[in-house]
Short mmCIF file of C-alpha atoms in Angstrom, two decimals:
data_model
loop_
_atom_site.label_atom_id
_atom_site.label_comp_id
_atom_site.label_asym_id
_atom_site.label_seq_id
_atom_site.Cartn_x
_atom_site.Cartn_y
_atom_site.Cartn_z
CA MET I 1 0.00 0.00 0.00
CA LYS I 2 1.32 3.43 -0.95
CA SER I 3 2.88 5.37 1.89
CA VAL I 4 1.39 8.75 2.79
CA LEU I 5 3.98 9.84 5.33
CA SER I 6 4.32 13.39 6.57
CA VAL I 7 7.89 14.72 6.35
CA ASP I 8 9.63 17.02 8.79
CA GLU I 9 10.96 19.89 6.66
CA ALA I 10 13.86 20.55 9.05
CA THR I 11 15.25 17.01 9.11
CA GLY I 12 13.76 15.51 5.95
CA ARG I 13 12.65 12.52 8.01
CA ALA I 14 9.17 11.09 8.13
CA ARG I 15 7.26 12.05 11.28
CA ALA I 16 5.47 9.40 13.29
CA ARG I 17 1.75 9.96 13.77
CA LEU I 18 -0.75 10.08 16.53
CA LEU I 19 -3.76 8.91 14.54
CA ALA I 20 -7.45 9.09 15.46
CA ILE I 21 -9.70 6.83 13.38
CA GLY I 22 -13.43 7.36 13.02
CA ASN I 23 -16.31 8.71 10.98
CA PHE I 24 -16.58 12.04 12.87
CA ASP I 25 -19.99 12.76 11.33
CA GLY I 26 -21.15 16.19 12.40
CA VAL I 27 -17.85 17.15 14.09
CA HIS I 28 -19.95 17.67 17.23
CA ARG I 29 -18.91 18.88 20.68
CA GLY I 30 -17.68 15.42 21.65
CA HIS I 31 -15.46 15.31 18.57
CA GLN I 32 -14.24 18.82 19.25
CA ALA I 33 -13.21 17.91 22.80
CA LEU I 34 -11.40 14.84 21.48
CA LEU I 35 -9.54 16.91 18.90
CA GLY I 36 -8.35 19.30 21.60
CA HIS I 37 -7.08 16.35 23.63
CA LEU I 38 -5.50 14.82 20.52
CA LEU I 39 -3.56 17.97 19.64
CA SER I 40 -2.28 18.41 23.20
CA GLU I 41 -1.15 14.78 23.39
CA ALA I 42 0.53 14.98 19.98
CA VAL I 43 2.55 18.02 21.06
CA ALA I 44 3.58 16.33 24.32
CA LEU I 45 4.70 13.19 22.47
CA GLY I 46 6.28 14.99 19.52
CA LEU I 47 3.95 13.30 17.02
CA GLU I 48 2.08 14.48 13.95
CA PRO I 49 -1.62 14.90 14.89
CA SER I 50 -3.69 13.11 12.27
CA LEU I 51 -7.22 11.88 11.74
CA MET I 52 -8.33 9.15 9.37
CA THR I 53 -11.88 8.87 8.09
CA PHE I 54 -13.28 6.59 5.40
CA ASP I 55 -15.04 7.50 2.16
CA PRO I 56 -17.49 6.22 1.20
CA HIS I 57 -18.94 5.11 4.53
CA PRO I 58 -18.08 1.41 5.13
CA ALA I 59 -21.75 0.52 5.64
CA GLN I 60 -22.51 1.80 2.14
CA VAL I 61 -19.85 -0.42 0.55
CA LEU I 62 -20.97 -3.42 2.57
CA GLY I 63 -24.57 -3.02 1.42
CA LYS I 64 -26.04 -1.98 4.75
CA ARG I 65 -28.66 0.74 5.21
CA VAL I 66 -27.03 4.15 5.44
CA ILE I 67 -28.88 7.28 6.48
CA ALA I 68 -27.86 10.66 5.16
CA PRO I 69 -24.92 12.21 7.06
CA LEU I 70 -25.01 15.22 9.33
CA THR I 71 -22.11 16.57 7.26
CA ASP I 72 -20.86 15.51 3.84
CA LEU I 73 -17.14 14.96 3.30
CA SER I 74 -16.30 18.49 2.15
CA ARG I 75 -18.16 20.09 5.06
CA LYS I 76 -16.60 17.63 7.49
CA ARG I 77 -13.10 18.54 6.31
CA GLN I 78 -13.91 22.24 6.59
CA LEU I 79 -15.17 21.84 10.16
CA LEU I 80 -12.21 19.69 11.21
CA SER I 81 -9.80 22.28 9.85
CA SER I 82 -11.59 25.11 11.64
CA VAL I 83 -11.57 23.23 14.97
CA ALA I 84 -7.99 21.96 14.66
CA PRO I 85 -6.01 23.86 11.99
CA THR I 86 -2.83 21.82 12.54
CA LEU I 87 -4.62 18.49 12.18
CA GLU I 88 -3.79 16.42 9.11
CA VAL I 89 -7.03 14.92 7.74
CA LEU I 90 -6.50 11.66 5.86
CA VAL I 91 -9.41 10.37 3.78
CA GLN I 92 -8.95 6.63 3.25
CA PRO I 93 -10.89 5.22 0.26
CA PHE I 94 -13.02 2.30 1.44
CA ASP I 95 -13.73 -0.53 -0.97
CA LEU I 96 -14.31 -4.28 -0.87
CA THR I 97 -10.57 -4.97 -1.04
CA LEU I 98 -10.01 -3.00 2.14
CA ALA I 99 -13.07 -4.58 3.76
CA GLN I 100 -11.66 -8.07 3.12
CA MET I 101 -8.28 -7.37 4.74
CA GLU I 102 -7.52 -9.50 7.77
CA PRO I 103 -7.09 -7.33 10.89
CA GLU I 104 -3.34 -7.95 11.12
CA ARG I 105 -2.78 -7.02 7.49
CA PHE I 106 -4.90 -3.89 7.94
CA VAL I 107 -2.72 -2.81 10.83
CA ARG I 108 0.61 -3.74 9.26
CA GLU I 109 0.04 -2.36 5.76
CA LEU I 110 -2.23 0.59 6.39
CA LEU I 111 -1.42 1.85 9.87
CA VAL I 112 2.23 0.88 10.34
CA ASP I 113 3.70 0.86 6.82
CA GLY I 114 1.30 3.37 5.28
CA TYR I 115 0.68 5.90 8.04
CA ARG I 116 3.65 5.16 10.36
CA VAL I 117 1.56 5.36 13.50
CA GLN I 118 3.07 5.52 16.97
CA ARG I 119 -0.23 5.96 18.78
CA VAL I 120 -3.78 5.16 17.62
CA VAL I 121 -7.01 6.44 19.18
CA VAL I 122 -10.35 4.86 18.24
CA GLY I 123 -13.92 4.60 19.52
CA ALA I 124 -14.61 1.96 22.17
CA ASN I 125 -16.78 0.03 19.69
CA PHE I 126 -14.31 0.34 16.79
CA ARG I 127 -14.24 -2.73 14.51
CA PHE I 128 -11.95 -3.34 11.56
CA GLY I 129 -10.76 -5.99 9.14
CA LYS I 130 -12.55 -8.87 7.45
CA ASP I 131 -15.91 -9.68 9.06
CA ARG I 132 -15.17 -6.88 11.58
CA LYS I 133 -13.03 -9.34 13.54
CA GLY I 134 -10.62 -6.70 14.83
CA ASP I 135 -11.46 -4.54 17.85
CA LEU I 136 -9.67 -2.36 20.38
CA SER I 137 -8.08 -5.32 22.16
CA THR I 138 -6.82 -6.64 18.80
CA LEU I 139 -5.36 -3.23 18.02
CA MET I 140 -3.65 -3.03 21.41
CA ALA I 141 -2.15 -6.51 21.03
CA LEU I 142 -0.83 -5.76 17.54
CA GLY I 143 0.47 -2.42 18.76
CA ALA I 144 2.49 -4.12 21.49
CA GLU I 145 4.02 -6.35 18.82
CA LEU I 146 4.59 -3.70 16.16
CA GLY I 147 5.65 -0.75 18.28
CA PHE I 148 2.68 1.54 18.77
CA SER I 149 0.13 2.14 21.52
CA ALA I 150 -3.66 2.18 21.18
CA ALA I 151 -6.42 3.64 23.32
CA ALA I 152 -10.15 4.36 23.29
CA MET I 153 -11.44 7.89 22.73
CA PRO I 154 -12.69 9.61 25.90
CA LEU I 155 -16.47 10.05 25.96
CA VAL I 156 -18.06 13.47 26.36
CA THR I 157 -21.52 13.72 27.93
CA ASP I 158 -24.29 16.29 28.01
CA GLY I 159 -27.28 15.95 30.30
CA GLY I 160 -25.95 12.63 31.55
CA GLU I 161 -25.86 11.10 28.05
CA VAL I 162 -22.94 10.60 25.71
CA ILE I 163 -22.78 13.11 22.84
CA SER I 164 -22.89 10.98 19.71
CA SER I 165 -23.71 11.38 16.04
CA SER I 166 -26.57 8.90 16.35
CA ARG I 167 -28.10 10.88 19.22
CA ILE I 168 -27.92 14.07 17.15
CA ARG I 169 -29.42 12.34 14.10
CA ALA I 170 -32.39 11.23 16.18
CA LEU I 171 -32.96 14.81 17.36
CA VAL I 172 -32.76 16.18 13.81
CA GLN I 173 -35.17 13.55 12.51
CA ALA I 174 -37.61 14.53 15.27
CA GLY I 175 -37.36 18.20 14.27
CA GLU I 176 -35.65 19.10 17.55
CA VAL I 177 -33.04 21.26 15.86
CA VAL I 178 -32.45 23.49 18.90
CA ALA I 179 -31.39 20.49 21.00
CA ALA I 180 -29.32 19.16 18.08
CA ALA I 181 -27.53 22.50 17.78
CA GLY I 182 -26.68 22.34 21.48
CA LEU I 183 -24.83 19.07 20.93
CA LEU I 184 -23.28 20.07 17.61
CA GLY I 185 -22.09 23.42 18.91
CA ARG I 186 -23.81 25.11 15.94
CA PRO I 187 -27.05 24.73 13.94
CA HIS I 188 -27.53 21.71 11.68
CA ARG I 189 -26.82 22.88 8.11
CA LEU I 190 -28.37 21.79 4.83
CA THR I 191 -26.61 22.60 1.55
CA GLY I 192 -27.63 22.56 -2.07
CA SER I 193 -27.71 24.44 -5.36
CA VAL I 194 -30.67 26.61 -6.27
CA VAL I 195 -32.71 25.21 -9.16
CA GLN I 196 -35.81 26.26 -11.06
CA GLY I 197 -39.03 25.37 -9.24
CA ARG I 198 -42.75 25.74 -9.97
CA GLN I 199 -42.57 29.39 -8.78
CA LEU I 200 -45.61 28.87 -6.58
CA GLY I 201 -43.96 30.85 -3.79
CA ARG I 202 -43.59 33.84 -6.09
CA GLN I 203 -47.29 33.63 -6.97
CA LEU I 204 -48.09 33.67 -3.24
CA GLY I 205 -45.91 36.73 -2.69
CA PHE I 206 -43.11 34.76 -1.02
CA PRO I 207 -40.50 33.79 -3.64
CA THR I 208 -38.43 30.79 -2.64
CA ALA I 209 -35.07 29.28 -3.57
CA ASN I 210 -35.45 25.56 -4.22
CA LEU I 211 -32.46 23.43 -3.21
CA ASP I 212 -31.46 20.44 -5.30
CA ALA I 213 -29.87 17.20 -4.06
CA VAL I 214 -29.35 18.11 -0.40
CA PRO I 215 -26.80 15.53 0.89
CA GLU I 216 -27.30 16.09 4.62
CA LEU I 217 -29.86 14.46 6.89
CA LEU I 218 -33.22 16.21 6.53
CA PRO I 219 -35.20 17.06 9.65
CA ALA I 220 -38.86 16.25 10.33
CA LEU I 221 -41.13 17.80 7.72
CA GLY I 222 -42.25 21.29 8.58
CA VAL I 223 -41.39 24.97 8.59
CA TYR I 224 -38.18 26.29 10.16
CA ALA I 225 -36.67 29.64 11.03
CA CYS I 226 -33.19 29.63 9.54
CA ARG I 227 -30.21 31.61 8.39
CA VAL I 228 -29.02 31.23 4.81
CA TYR I 229 -25.41 31.59 3.69
CA ALA I 230 -24.41 32.23 0.09
CA SER I 231 -20.71 31.61 -0.50
CA ALA I 232 -20.48 33.83 -3.56
CA PRO I 233 -20.03 36.61 -4.40
CA ALA I 234 -19.71 37.36 -0.66
CA LEU I 235 -20.38 35.45 2.54
CA ARG I 236 -23.49 36.82 4.24
CA ALA I 237 -26.19 35.41 6.48
CA TRP I 238 -29.79 36.10 5.49
CA PRO I 239 -32.74 35.51 7.84
CA ALA I 240 -35.14 33.12 6.17
CA VAL I 241 -38.02 30.68 6.46
CA CYS I 242 -37.44 27.15 5.22
CA ASN I 243 -40.17 24.71 4.23
CA ILE I 244 -39.28 21.03 4.05
CA GLY I 245 -42.06 18.78 2.83
CA MET I 246 -44.46 17.66 0.14
CA ARG I 247 -46.47 20.92 -0.18
CA PRO I 248 -49.85 19.18 0.21
CA THR I 249 -51.95 22.34 -0.23
CA VAL I 250 -50.70 22.73 -3.83
CA ASP I 251 -50.77 18.97 -4.54
CA GLY I 252 -47.03 18.50 -4.37
CA THR I 253 -45.78 15.10 -5.48
CA ALA I 254 -42.14 15.19 -4.36
CA LEU I 255 -40.21 16.21 -1.26
CA SER I 256 -38.82 19.73 -1.58
CA VAL I 257 -36.50 21.99 0.39
CA GLU I 258 -37.27 25.65 -0.28
CA VAL I 259 -36.23 28.82 1.50
CA HIS I 260 -37.74 32.28 1.49
CA LEU I 261 -35.05 34.85 2.26
CA LEU I 262 -36.38 37.84 4.17
CA ALA I 263 -35.65 41.33 2.81
CA PHE I 264 -33.81 39.88 -0.18
CA SER I 265 -34.10 40.56 -3.88
CA GLY I 266 -31.96 39.07 -6.58
CA ASP I 267 -31.26 35.98 -8.65
CA LEU I 268 -30.01 32.91 -6.77
CA TYR I 269 -30.28 30.33 -9.56
CA GLY I 270 -27.17 28.18 -9.71
CA ARG I 271 -25.84 29.53 -6.41
CA SER I 272 -24.80 27.15 -3.64
CA LEU I 273 -26.54 27.89 -0.34
CA GLY I 274 -26.03 26.77 3.22
CA VAL I 275 -29.19 26.71 5.35
CA ASP I 276 -28.72 26.71 9.13
CA LEU I 277 -31.86 25.39 10.84
CA VAL I 278 -32.45 27.53 13.94
CA GLN I 279 -35.89 26.48 15.20
CA ARG I 280 -38.89 24.47 13.99
CA LEU I 281 -41.95 26.71 13.78
CA ARG I 282 -44.62 24.15 12.95
CA GLU I 283 -45.28 20.83 11.25
CA GLU I 284 -46.37 20.60 7.64
CA LYS I 285 -50.13 20.61 7.08
CA ARG I 286 -52.70 20.91 4.32
CA PHE I 287 -54.65 24.16 4.24
CA ALA I 288 -58.13 24.77 2.86
CA GLY I 289 -56.80 26.79 -0.04
CA ILE I 290 -54.22 29.23 -1.37
CA ASP I 291 -55.52 32.18 0.67
CA ALA I 292 -55.28 30.23 3.93
CA LEU I 293 -51.77 29.10 2.98
CA ARG I 294 -50.73 32.69 2.22
CA GLU I 295 -52.03 33.85 5.60
CA GLN I 296 -50.12 31.10 7.39
CA ILE I 297 -46.88 31.90 5.55
CA THR I 298 -47.30 35.54 6.63
CA ARG I 299 -47.53 34.36 10.25
CA ASP I 300 -44.52 32.07 9.71
CA VAL I 301 -42.43 35.01 8.51
CA VAL I 302 -43.36 37.13 11.53
CA GLU I 303 -42.55 34.27 13.92
CA ALA I 304 -39.25 33.54 12.16
CA GLN I 305 -38.23 37.21 12.41
CA ALA I 306 -38.94 37.16 16.15
CA VAL I 307 -36.97 33.94 16.66
CA LEU I 308 -33.97 35.10 14.63
CA SER I 309 -33.85 38.59 16.15
CA ALA I 310 -33.93 37.05 19.64
CA GLY I 311 -31.01 34.80 18.75
#
C-alpha cells in the first residue's frame, strides 16, 4: 500500500503519527473535545496529529442501510480544519478490497507501513478488518508487537448522556433542531444548489429558492426559522423561512426543500446555499386553499423574524 507519510521539513525525516480513526460525522462537541485532547497529546509526544476517516462510509460499501450524514465529506473537512487547523485529515478510500483485509494485514500495511503510527485512538466500539473481527483489544495486542500504543477515545456527555452522532441524528429527525444545535455546537446545516421550481412561492408573494440534491440528513417535515449563507459573491447570512415537505396544499408530489429569504431581492439560480436550521416553527399541514396558505406563511415570517432577532 502506498505510503502517505508526513515529512519534517527541518530534518527531511518522516514524522510518526498520533492517529485518530473514526467517521466524525457532524464534528460535534464530543469530537471537538477529542480533537483538543489529541492535539495536546501529539505536542507532548512529539507526534504528527492526524485523523483518518473513510469515504465512502463502510456501511454503504458493505450493502447496509445508510442514512444521510449530518455533514458531507467536504463540510466535514472544513469543520475539522476550523476546529484543529494543525490536524492532518486523511481520507482513506473504502472498498471491498479494504473490507476483506484481515485485521493484522490492515494494521501492518495501512497503519504501520502506510501511516507510520506511533499511537492510535479509536472509539470503544471500533471494529476493523474482514468480518469486523478486529477490535480495540486486537489493536492493542498488535500495537504491542509492532511498536505503537492504542487507546479508546474519551467520551463526552451532556445531560448525563454521551454526545454521539446517532443521538444528534435522532434529534434532527424529530425536528428538535435546537437540541441538536446544542450538541453540535452550531445549527444543523443543509446545503444545495438553487434550481428552477414551480414558482408557486412567487405567486403567493413569497419567492423561494429551491435546493437540489441536499446531501445532509433532513429534519422532520415542517417549517423552520433559519439563516441562509451564500458563498459567492460574498459570505453573508440572510434571515429566512425554510419549508421542508411535500407541499400538500398545492398537490405536491415530491419532497422539496425551499427557503424564502427575508428582505432579499436578486437571482439565486445556480448559487450554492447553506441553510442553518435555527428552530422548527410548525409541522407541515394541508390548508383549505391558497388564501389560507398565504395567511399562514405571513404568520410564519413574523414568527421567524422574532426567533432570529432574539437569537
